[in-house]
CSV table of C-alpha atoms in Angstrom, one decimal:
chain,number,residue,atom,x,y,z
M,1,MET,CA,-0.1,0.0,0.2
M,2,SER,CA,1.2,3.3,-1.1
M,3,GLY,CA,-0.6,5.3,1.2
M,4,MET,CA,-1.1,8.6,-0.7
M,5,LEU,CA,-4.8,8.2,0.1
M,6,THR,CA,-4.9,7.3,3.5
M,7,GLY,CA,-7.7,8.2,5.8
M,8,LYS,CA,-9.5,9.8,2.6
M,9,HIS,CA,-13.0,8.7,2.9
M,10,ALA,CA,-13.8,7.4,-0.7
M,11,LEU,CA,-17.4,6.9,-2.0
M,12,VAL,CA,-17.9,5.3,-5.1
M,13,THR,CA,-21.4,4.9,-6.8
M,14,GLY,CA,-22.1,1.1,-8.5
M,15,GLY,CA,-19.4,-0.2,-6.6
M,16,GLY,CA,-20.1,-4.0,-6.6
M,17,ARG,CA,-19.2,-4.6,-10.1
M,18,GLY,CA,-17.1,-4.1,-13.0
M,19,ILE,CA,-15.2,-0.6,-13.2
M,20,GLY,CA,-16.7,0.2,-9.6
M,21,ALA,CA,-15.0,-2.7,-8.1
M,22,ALA,CA,-11.8,-2.2,-9.5
M,23,THR,CA,-12.0,1.4,-8.5
M,24,ALA,CA,-12.8,0.5,-4.6
M,25,THR,CA,-10.1,-2.3,-5.2
M,26,ALA,CA,-7.7,0.8,-6.5
M,27,LEU,CA,-8.6,3.7,-3.9
M,28,ALA,CA,-8.5,0.7,-1.1
M,29,ALA,CA,-4.7,-0.1,-2.3
M,30,GLU,CA,-4.2,3.7,-1.8
M,31,GLY,CA,-5.3,3.8,2.0
M,32,ALA,CA,-8.7,4.8,1.7
M,33,ARG,CA,-11.4,4.4,3.3
M,34,LEU,CA,-14.3,3.1,1.3
M,35,THR,CA,-18.2,3.3,1.2
M,36,LEU,CA,-19.8,1.7,-1.6
M,37,LEU,CA,-23.2,2.0,-3.4
M,38,GLY,CA,-25.2,-0.2,-5.4
M,39,ARG,CA,-27.7,-2.7,-5.8
M,40,ASP,CA,-26.5,-5.7,-4.3
M,41,ARG,CA,-25.6,-5.6,-0.7
M,42,ASP,CA,-24.1,-9.0,-0.9
M,43,VAL,CA,-22.0,-8.0,-3.8
M,44,LEU,CA,-20.5,-4.9,-1.9
M,45,ALA,CA,-20.2,-6.3,1.2
M,46,ARG,CA,-17.0,-8.7,-0.3
M,47,HIS,CA,-15.5,-6.0,-1.5
M,48,ALA,CA,-15.7,-3.3,1.4
M,49,ARG,CA,-18.0,-2.0,4.3
M,50,ALA,CA,-19.4,1.2,4.9
M,51,ARG,CA,-17.3,3.7,7.0
M,52,HIS,CA,-18.6,7.3,8.5
M,53,GLY,CA,-16.9,10.8,7.8
M,54,GLU,CA,-16.9,13.5,5.3
M,55,VAL,CA,-16.8,12.7,1.8
M,56,ALA,CA,-13.3,13.4,0.6
M,57,ILE,CA,-13.5,11.7,-2.9
M,58,LEU,CA,-16.9,11.3,-5.3
M,59,VAL,CA,-16.4,8.4,-7.7
M,60,ASN,CA,-20.3,8.8,-9.6
M,61,ASN,CA,-19.8,5.4,-11.4
M,62,ALA,CA,-23.5,4.4,-11.5
M,63,GLY,CA,-24.9,3.5,-14.6
M,64,ILE,CA,-27.5,1.4,-16.9
M,65,ALA,CA,-27.8,1.7,-20.8
M,66,VAL,CA,-30.7,0.6,-22.8
M,67,SER,CA,-30.3,-0.3,-26.4
M,68,VAL,CA,-33.1,0.6,-29.0
M,69,PRO,CA,-34.0,2.0,-32.3
M,70,PHE,CA,-35.2,6.0,-31.0
M,71,PRO,CA,-38.7,5.4,-32.6
M,72,LYS,CA,-39.2,2.6,-29.9
M,73,LEU,CA,-37.3,4.5,-26.9
M,74,ASP,CA,-40.3,4.8,-24.7
M,75,GLU,CA,-40.3,7.5,-22.0
M,76,ALA,CA,-39.8,5.3,-19.0
M,77,ALA,CA,-36.7,4.1,-20.9
M,78,TRP,CA,-35.9,7.6,-21.4
M,79,ALA,CA,-36.4,8.6,-17.3
M,80,SER,CA,-34.7,6.0,-16.6
M,81,VAL,CA,-31.6,6.0,-18.0
M,82,ILE,CA,-31.4,9.8,-17.5
M,83,GLY,CA,-32.2,8.9,-14.2
M,84,VAL,CA,-29.2,6.8,-13.4
M,85,ASN,CA,-26.6,8.6,-15.4
M,86,LEU,CA,-27.2,11.8,-15.2
M,87,THR,CA,-30.0,12.7,-12.0
M,88,GLY,CA,-28.3,10.1,-10.0
M,89,THR,CA,-24.6,12.1,-10.0
M,90,TYR,CA,-25.9,15.6,-9.1
M,91,HIS,CA,-27.8,13.8,-6.0
M,92,CYS,CA,-24.5,12.2,-4.9
M,93,THR,CA,-22.4,15.5,-6.1
M,94,ARG,CA,-25.0,17.7,-4.6
M,95,GLU,CA,-24.7,15.8,-1.3
M,96,VAL,CA,-20.7,15.9,-0.5
M,97,VAL,CA,-20.5,19.0,-2.0
M,98,PRO,CA,-20.9,21.1,0.9
M,99,ALA,CA,-18.5,19.0,3.4
M,100,MET,CA,-15.9,19.5,0.9
M,101,ILE,CA,-16.8,23.5,0.1
M,102,ALA,CA,-16.0,23.9,4.2
M,103,ALA,CA,-12.9,21.7,4.2
M,104,GLY,CA,-11.3,23.6,1.3
M,105,ALA,CA,-10.7,20.0,-0.6
M,106,GLY,CA,-11.9,17.7,-2.5
M,107,ARG,CA,-11.8,15.5,-5.5
M,108,ILE,CA,-15.1,14.5,-7.6
M,109,VAL,CA,-14.9,11.6,-10.4
M,110,ASN,CA,-17.4,11.2,-12.8
M,111,ILE,CA,-17.3,8.1,-15.1
M,112,ALA,CA,-19.1,9.1,-18.2
M,113,SER,CA,-18.4,7.5,-21.6
M,114,THR,CA,-16.9,8.2,-25.0
M,115,ALA,CA,-21.1,8.3,-25.8
M,116,GLY,CA,-20.8,11.4,-23.6
M,117,LEU,CA,-18.4,12.8,-26.2
M,118,VAL,CA,-20.1,11.2,-29.7
M,119,GLY,CA,-23.3,10.0,-30.9
M,120,GLY,CA,-24.2,6.2,-31.5
M,121,LYS,CA,-27.1,4.0,-33.2
M,122,TYR,CA,-29.8,3.0,-30.7
M,123,ILE,CA,-28.5,4.8,-27.5
M,124,ALA,CA,-29.8,8.2,-27.7
M,125,ALA,CA,-30.6,8.0,-24.6
M,126,TYR,CA,-27.6,6.9,-23.1
M,127,CYS,CA,-25.6,9.5,-24.8
M,128,ALA,CA,-27.7,12.2,-23.7
M,129,ALA,CA,-27.0,11.1,-20.3
M,130,LYS,CA,-23.3,11.1,-20.6
M,131,HIS,CA,-23.6,14.2,-22.8
M,132,GLY,CA,-25.0,15.7,-19.6
M,133,VAL,CA,-22.4,14.0,-16.9
M,134,VAL,CA,-19.7,15.8,-19.0
M,135,GLY,CA,-21.6,18.9,-19.2
M,136,LEU,CA,-21.7,19.3,-15.4
M,137,THR,CA,-18.3,18.2,-15.0
M,138,ARG,CA,-17.0,20.8,-16.6
M,139,ALA,CA,-19.9,23.5,-14.9
M,140,LEU,CA,-19.0,22.1,-12.0
M,141,ALA,CA,-15.2,22.2,-12.1
M,142,THR,CA,-15.1,26.0,-13.2
M,143,GLU,CA,-17.9,26.6,-10.0
M,144,LEU,CA,-15.7,24.1,-7.6
M,145,THR,CA,-11.9,24.6,-8.7
M,146,PRO,CA,-11.7,27.9,-6.8
M,147,LYS,CA,-13.0,26.3,-3.5
M,148,GLY,CA,-10.7,23.2,-3.6
M,149,ILE,CA,-12.3,20.8,-5.6
M,150,THR,CA,-11.5,19.0,-8.6
M,151,VAL,CA,-13.8,17.9,-10.9
M,152,ASN,CA,-13.0,15.2,-14.0
M,153,ALA,CA,-14.5,12.9,-16.0
M,154,ILE,CA,-13.6,10.1,-17.2
M,155,CYS,CA,-14.9,8.5,-20.5
M,156,PRO,CA,-14.1,4.9,-21.3
M,157,GLY,CA,-15.3,2.8,-24.4
M,158,PHE,CA,-16.4,-0.7,-24.6
M,159,THR,CA,-14.7,-1.8,-21.1
M,160,GLU,CA,-15.1,-5.8,-19.6
M,161,SER,CA,-18.2,-5.7,-17.8
M,162,GLU,CA,-21.7,-7.2,-17.5
M,163,MET,CA,-22.7,-4.3,-19.0
M,164,LEU,CA,-20.7,-5.3,-22.2
M,165,ASP,CA,-21.8,-8.5,-21.8
M,166,ARG,CA,-25.2,-7.9,-22.4
M,167,ALA,CA,-24.5,-5.5,-25.4
M,168,LEU,CA,-22.8,-8.5,-26.9
M,169,SER,CA,-25.3,-10.9,-25.8
M,170,GLY,CA,-27.9,-8.3,-27.8
M,171,ILE,CA,-26.1,-8.5,-31.1
M,172,VAL,CA,-25.8,-12.0,-30.6
M,173,ALA,CA,-29.5,-12.2,-30.6
M,174,SER,CA,-30.8,-9.5,-33.2
M,175,THR,CA,-28.3,-10.8,-35.7
M,176,GLY,CA,-27.4,-13.9,-35.3
M,177,ARG,CA,-23.5,-13.5,-35.4
M,178,THR,CA,-21.2,-15.5,-33.1
M,179,PRO,CA,-20.3,-13.6,-29.8
M,180,ASP,CA,-16.5,-13.5,-31.4
M,181,ALA,CA,-18.2,-11.9,-34.7
M,182,ALA,CA,-20.4,-9.3,-32.1
M,183,ALA,CA,-17.1,-8.7,-30.2
M,184,SER,CA,-15.0,-7.8,-33.9
M,185,ALA,CA,-18.1,-5.4,-34.7
M,186,LEU,CA,-17.7,-3.5,-31.8
M,187,LEU,CA,-14.0,-3.8,-32.3
M,188,ALA,CA,-13.7,-2.6,-35.8
M,189,ARG,CA,-12.8,1.0,-35.3
M,190,ASN,CA,-10.5,0.2,-32.5
M,191,PRO,CA,-6.9,0.6,-33.0
M,192,LEU,CA,-5.8,-0.8,-29.9
M,193,GLY,CA,-7.8,-4.0,-31.1
M,194,ARG,CA,-9.1,-5.1,-27.3
M,195,PHE,CA,-11.7,-4.1,-24.9
M,196,VAL,CA,-10.6,-1.5,-21.9
M,197,ARG,CA,-9.8,-3.3,-18.8
M,198,ALA,CA,-11.6,-2.2,-15.6
M,199,ASP,CA,-8.3,-1.7,-13.7
M,200,GLU,CA,-6.8,0.6,-16.6
M,201,VAL,CA,-10.0,3.2,-15.6
M,202,ALA,CA,-9.8,2.4,-12.3
M,203,SER,CA,-6.0,3.4,-12.4
M,204,ALA,CA,-6.9,6.5,-13.9
M,205,VAL,CA,-9.1,7.4,-11.0
M,206,VAL,CA,-6.4,6.9,-8.4
M,207,TRP,CA,-4.3,9.4,-10.2
M,208,LEU,CA,-6.8,11.8,-10.4
M,209,CYS,CA,-7.5,11.5,-6.8
M,210,ARG,CA,-3.8,12.0,-5.6
M,211,PRO,CA,-2.0,15.2,-5.0
M,212,GLU,CA,0.3,15.3,-8.1
M,213,ALA,CA,-3.2,15.8,-9.8
M,214,ASP,CA,-4.1,18.9,-8.2
M,215,ALA,CA,-4.0,21.0,-11.2
M,216,ILE,CA,-6.1,18.3,-13.3
M,217,THR,CA,-9.7,19.8,-13.4
M,218,GLY,CA,-12.6,20.1,-16.1
M,219,GLN,CA,-10.9,17.2,-18.0
M,220,THR,CA,-12.6,14.3,-20.1
M,221,ILE,CA,-9.7,11.7,-20.2
M,222,VAL,CA,-10.7,9.3,-22.8
M,223,ILE,CA,-9.6,5.9,-22.4
M,224,ASP,CA,-10.7,3.9,-25.1
M,225,GLY,CA,-7.6,2.1,-27.1
M,226,GLY,CA,-7.8,5.2,-29.3
M,227,GLU,CA,-11.1,4.6,-31.2
M,228,VAL,CA,-12.6,8.2,-30.1
M,229,GLN,CA,-9.8,11.4,-30.5
M,230,HIS,CA,-10.9,14.8,-30.0
């Protein structure tokens, strides 16, 4: 344990699986005390125990996606995707910011997506939500950085996770392709030629929370193997 974040209370949403779980593990290795939020209590309990104290690090990771042609995107699905990805980020951030302002320090890292930077077929709600997360990140950085709080977004591409597994299963079901062919289709324009690993995203989160990242705020850091270059 390097201890660069020793004693800091980190709250990670969607902390039971995928990027959230990898982030929790990486933060713990740096000495952070963890509180994890998610939908599966048993899964969360395997990673960390909730602790009390003001939050010094917030990682807004919880997210859901719906893949459907826009004419079939009903209001309930739209509201659900916007609610979890964007409104959830708003609520969690609003809860921790007053204490961060009082402390004169804080780190907020929003897990957005490359879908927050470019459009994509059949994911209109997800794109809208993640573009909103990127916009919120930039606005909050402008407002909160003078108070000692950095706010950044990480935009992963397709990352090894249950969400990716569901996307691949959907492609297989709708097109009749094999799982390997479905994966190849998603990676067709990816120079790296593979999916992002959750620990690669987690490493970037931890870096943004370290003291050497004090001057980094309002940024969108893309981790996608070079697929989206902006």
